[in-house]
CSV table of C-alpha atoms in Angstrom, one decimal:
chain,number,residue,atom,x,y,z
A,69,UNK,CA,1.3,17.8,2.3
A,70,UNK,CA,-1.0,14.8,3.1
A,71,UNK,CA,-4.1,15.0,0.9
A,72,UNK,CA,-7.4,13.1,0.7
A,73,UNK,CA,-6.2,11.7,-2.7
A,74,UNK,CA,-3.6,9.7,-0.7
A,75,UNK,CA,-6.3,8.1,1.4
A,76,UNK,CA,-8.2,7.3,-1.8
A,77,UNK,CA,-5.1,5.6,-3.2
A,78,UNK,CA,-4.8,3.5,0.0
A,79,UNK,CA,-8.4,2.4,-0.3
A,80,UNK,CA,-7.7,1.6,-4.0
A,81,UNK,CA,-4.7,-0.5,-3.0
A,82,UNK,CA,-6.6,-2.4,-0.3
A,83,UNK,CA,-9.7,-3.0,-2.6
A,84,UNK,CA,-7.4,-4.2,-5.4
A,85,UNK,CA,-5.6,-6.6,-3.0
A,86,UNK,CA,-8.9,-8.3,-2.1
A,87,UNK,CA,-10.3,-8.2,-5.6
A,88,UNK,CA,-6.9,-9.2,-7.2
A,89,UNK,CA,-7.4,-6.2,-9.5
A,90,UNK,CA,-5.2,-3.3,-10.6
A,91,UNK,CA,-4.8,0.0,-8.8
A,92,UNK,CA,-5.7,3.2,-10.6
A,93,UNK,CA,-2.7,5.5,-11.0
A,94,UNK,CA,-2.2,8.0,-8.2
A,95,UNK,CA,-3.1,11.7,-8.7
A,96,UNK,CA,-0.5,13.2,-6.4
A,97,UNK,CA,3.2,13.9,-6.7
A,98,UNK,CA,5.6,11.1,-6.1
A,99,UNK,CA,7.6,12.8,-3.3
A,100,UNK,CA,9.6,11.0,-0.6
A,101,UNK,CA,8.5,11.0,3.1
A,102,UNK,CA,8.6,8.8,6.2
A,103,UNK,CA,5.0,7.7,6.4
A,104,UNK,CA,2.3,5.7,8.3
A,105,UNK,CA,-1.0,4.3,7.1
A,106,UNK,CA,-3.7,3.7,9.8
A,107,UNK,CA,-6.9,1.7,9.5
A,108,UNK,CA,-9.7,2.2,11.9
A,109,UNK,CA,-13.0,0.4,11.9
A,110,UNK,CA,-16.4,2.1,12.8
A,111,UNK,CA,-18.0,0.4,15.8
A,112,UNK,CA,-21.6,-0.2,16.7
A,113,UNK,CA,-22.2,3.5,17.7
A,114,UNK,CA,-21.3,4.7,14.3
A,115,UNK,CA,-18.7,6.9,12.7
A,116,UNK,CA,-17.5,8.5,16.0
A,117,UNK,CA,-16.9,5.1,17.5
A,118,UNK,CA,-13.6,4.0,15.9
A,119,UNK,CA,-11.3,1.2,16.9
A,120,UNK,CA,-7.8,0.6,15.6
A,121,UNK,CA,-7.4,-2.3,13.0
A,122,UNK,CA,-3.9,-1.7,11.9
A,123,UNK,CA,-1.1,0.9,11.8
A,124,UNK,CA,2.3,0.4,10.2
A,125,UNK,CA,4.8,2.7,8.6
A,126,UNK,CA,8.4,3.6,8.2
A,127,UNK,CA,10.8,6.3,9.5
A,128,UNK,CA,12.8,6.0,6.3
A,129,UNK,CA,11.8,8.2,3.4
A,130,UNK,CA,9.7,6.3,0.8
A,131,UNK,CA,8.4,7.5,-2.5
A,132,UNK,CA,4.7,8.0,-2.0
A,133,UNK,CA,3.4,6.0,-4.9
A,134,UNK,CA,5.1,2.7,-3.8
A,135,UNK,CA,5.2,3.5,-0.1
A,136,UNK,CA,1.5,4.2,0.4
A,137,UNK,CA,0.6,1.2,-1.8
A,138,UNK,CA,2.8,-1.1,0.3
A,139,UNK,CA,1.8,0.2,3.7
A,140,UNK,CA,-1.9,0.4,2.9
A,141,UNK,CA,-1.9,-3.4,2.5
A,142,UNK,CA,0.7,-4.2,5.1
A,143,UNK,CA,-1.0,-2.2,7.9
A,144,UNK,CA,-4.3,-3.8,7.1
A,145,UNK,CA,-3.2,-7.5,7.0
A,146,UNK,CA,0.2,-7.7,8.7
A,147,UNK,CA,-0.1,-5.7,12.0
A,148,UNK,CA,0.5,-8.6,14.4
A,149,UNK,CA,-1.5,-6.9,17.2
A,150,UNK,CA,-4.7,-7.6,15.3
A,151,UNK,CA,-6.4,-10.2,13.1
A,152,UNK,CA,-6.0,-9.3,9.4
A,153,UNK,CA,-8.6,-7.0,8.0
A,154,UNK,CA,-11.1,-9.0,5.9
A,155,UNK,CA,-12.8,-8.0,2.7
A,156,UNK,CA,-16.1,-7.9,4.5
A,157,UNK,CA,-14.8,-5.2,6.8
A,158,UNK,CA,-13.6,-2.7,4.1
A,159,UNK,CA,-17.0,-0.8,4.0
A,160,UNK,CA,-16.5,0.0,7.7
A,161,UNK,CA,-13.0,1.3,7.5
A,162,UNK,CA,-11.5,4.7,7.9
A,163,UNK,CA,-8.1,5.4,6.4
A,164,UNK,CA,-5.5,7.9,7.7
A,165,UNK,CA,-2.3,8.8,6.0
A,166,UNK,CA,0.5,10.5,8.1
A,167,UNK,CA,3.5,12.1,6.5
A,168,UNK,CA,6.2,12.6,9.1
A,169,UNK,CA,8.4,15.8,9.3
A,170,UNK,CA,10.6,17.9,11.6
A,171,UNK,CA,12.5,15.1,13.4
A,172,UNK,CA,14.4,16.3,16.4
A,173,UNK,CA,16.4,14.3,18.9
A,174,UNK,CA,15.9,16.0,22.3
A,175,UNK,CA,18.0,15.8,25.5
A,176,UNK,CA,15.1,15.0,27.8
A,177,UNK,CA,12.3,12.5,27.4
A,178,UNK,CA,9.9,15.2,28.6
A,179,UNK,CA,10.8,17.7,25.9
A,180,UNK,CA,7.8,17.4,23.6
A,181,UNK,CA,4.2,18.7,23.5
A,182,UNK,CA,1.1,16.7,23.6
A,183,UNK,CA,-1.0,17.1,20.5
A,184,UNK,CA,1.9,18.5,18.5
A,185,UNK,CA,4.6,15.9,18.6
A,186,UNK,CA,4.9,12.2,17.9
A,187,UNK,CA,7.5,10.5,19.9
A,188,UNK,CA,10.0,7.7,18.9
A,189,UNK,CA,11.9,6.1,21.7
A,190,UNK,CA,15.0,3.9,21.5
A,191,UNK,CA,16.7,2.3,24.4
A,192,UNK,CA,18.6,-0.8,25.7
A,193,UNK,CA,16.6,-2.9,28.1
A,194,UNK,CA,18.5,-2.8,31.4
A,195,UNK,CA,17.2,-6.2,32.4
A,196,UNK,CA,17.9,-8.2,29.3
A,197,UNK,CA,20.3,-6.0,27.2
A,198,UNK,CA,17.8,-6.2,24.3
A,199,UNK,CA,17.5,-3.1,22.1
A,200,UNK,CA,14.0,-1.8,22.1
A,201,UNK,CA,12.1,1.0,20.2
A,202,UNK,CA,8.6,2.1,19.6
A,203,UNK,CA,6.6,5.1,18.5
A,204,UNK,CA,3.3,6.9,18.9
A,205,UNK,CA,2.0,9.3,16.2
A,206,UNK,CA,1.2,12.9,17.3
A,207,UNK,CA,-2.5,12.3,17.8
A,208,UNK,CA,-2.3,9.2,20.0
A,209,UNK,CA,-1.4,10.8,23.4
A,210,UNK,CA,-4.2,13.4,23.2
A,211,UNK,CA,-6.8,10.9,21.9
A,212,UNK,CA,-6.0,8.6,24.8
A,213,UNK,CA,-6.1,11.4,27.3
A,214,UNK,CA,-2.7,10.5,28.6
A,215,UNK,CA,-0.2,12.6,30.5
A,216,UNK,CA,3.4,12.5,29.2
A,217,UNK,CA,4.3,10.0,31.9
A,218,UNK,CA,1.4,7.7,31.0
A,219,UNK,CA,2.3,8.0,27.3
A,220,UNK,CA,6.0,7.1,27.9
A,221,UNK,CA,5.1,4.2,30.2
A,222,UNK,CA,2.7,2.8,27.6
A,223,UNK,CA,5.3,3.3,24.8
A,224,UNK,CA,8.0,1.3,26.6
A,225,UNK,CA,5.5,-1.5,27.1
A,226,UNK,CA,4.6,-1.3,23.4
A,227,UNK,CA,8.3,-1.7,22.7
A,228,UNK,CA,8.3,-5.0,24.8
A,229,UNK,CA,9.8,-3.7,28.1
A,230,UNK,CA,8.3,-5.5,31.1
A,231,UNK,CA,10.3,-4.0,34.0
A,232,UNK,CA,9.4,-1.1,36.2
A,233,UNK,CA,9.0,2.4,34.7
A,234,UNK,CA,11.5,4.4,36.7
A,235,UNK,CA,13.5,7.7,36.4
A,236,UNK,CA,16.6,5.5,35.9
A,237,UNK,CA,14.9,4.0,32.8
A,238,UNK,CA,13.9,7.4,31.5
A,239,UNK,CA,17.6,8.5,31.8
A,240,UNK,CA,18.7,5.9,29.2
A,241,UNK,CA,15.9,6.4,26.7
A,242,UNK,CA,16.8,8.3,23.6
A,243,UNK,CA,13.7,10.2,22.4
A,244,UNK,CA,13.1,11.8,19.0
A,245,UNK,CA,10.1,14.0,18.6
A,246,UNK,CA,8.5,14.7,15.2
A,247,UNK,CA,5.4,16.2,13.6
A,248,UNK,CA,3.0,15.0,10.9
A,249,UNK,CA,0.7,16.1,8.2
A,250,UNK,CA,-2.4,13.8,8.5
A,251,UNK,CA,-5.5,13.2,6.3
A,252,UNK,CA,-8.4,10.8,7.0
A,253,UNK,CA,-11.2,9.4,4.9
A,254,UNK,CA,-14.1,7.0,5.5
A,255,UNK,CA,-15.1,4.3,3.1
A,256,UNK,CA,-18.3,6.2,2.3
A,257,UNK,CA,-16.3,9.3,1.4
A,258,UNK,CA,-14.0,7.2,-0.7
A,259,UNK,CA,-16.9,5.8,-2.6
A,260,UNK,CA,-18.3,9.2,-3.2
A,261,UNK,CA,-15.0,10.5,-4.6
A,262,UNK,CA,-14.6,7.5,-6.8
A,263,UNK,CA,-18.2,7.9,-8.1
A,264,UNK,CA,-17.6,11.6,-8.9
A,265,UNK,CA,-14.4,10.8,-10.7
A,266,UNK,CA,-15.8,8.0,-12.7
A,267,UNK,CA,-18.8,10.2,-13.7
A,268,UNK,CA,-16.4,12.9,-14.9
A,269,UNK,CA,-14.4,10.4,-17.0
A,270,UNK,CA,-17.6,9.1,-18.6
A,271,UNK,CA,-18.8,12.7,-19.3
A,272,UNK,CA,-15.5,13.6,-20.8
A,273,UNK,CA,-15.5,10.4,-23.0
A,274,UNK,CA,-19.1,11.2,-24.1
A,275,UNK,CA,-18.1,14.7,-25.1
A,276,UNK,CA,-15.1,13.4,-27.0
A,277,UNK,CA,-17.2,10.9,-28.9
A,278,UNK,CA,-19.8,13.5,-29.8
A,279,UNK,CA,-17.1,15.9,-31.0
A,280,UNK,CA,-15.5,13.2,-33.2
A,281,UNK,CA,-18.9,12.2,-34.8
A,282,UNK,CA,-19.4,15.7,-36.0
A,283,UNK,CA,-16.1,15.9,-37.9
């Protein structure tokens, strides 16, 4: 489902945002999915050293052409956990697109598998009465090396809960598990794809011109 072309399109959208230019038309079908766009930045140790720079999405189905365009920019510059991505950082970025599927509300907060499921929690803060929710995509728990308990405790903190993480709290949490189709692309890979496509277009234009001149 998720394809490298979707990551190319997200890079196109972000580059166009900074350059105030137009975005090339997407080359994938305009289907509807809940989706997230994630930006990571390569660190000093190179491509394997990535740190999160932004991740925002929606659990509502969005048409991919408008949804990816919107969230490519929003996740880069409006994730309030981080300073906005700058134009100077773009060459160090990696983009990931996650299309979410197979949503299942489960009876227990422990009924999910690390590395397979993303988790979305929803609960009423017993201390303040405030409604809270938060999510981790399927890869987060395994990448962090967390147990289920560690992931859930981190997730309630992400949602803004500041009280103790207890069995009583777990009993009032509504948990939905889901899966995702994910694709990732570095800026270097993006540039190579763009270069190849532009070369193909130029070659096709040259062939067409040559053919016309012979008629």
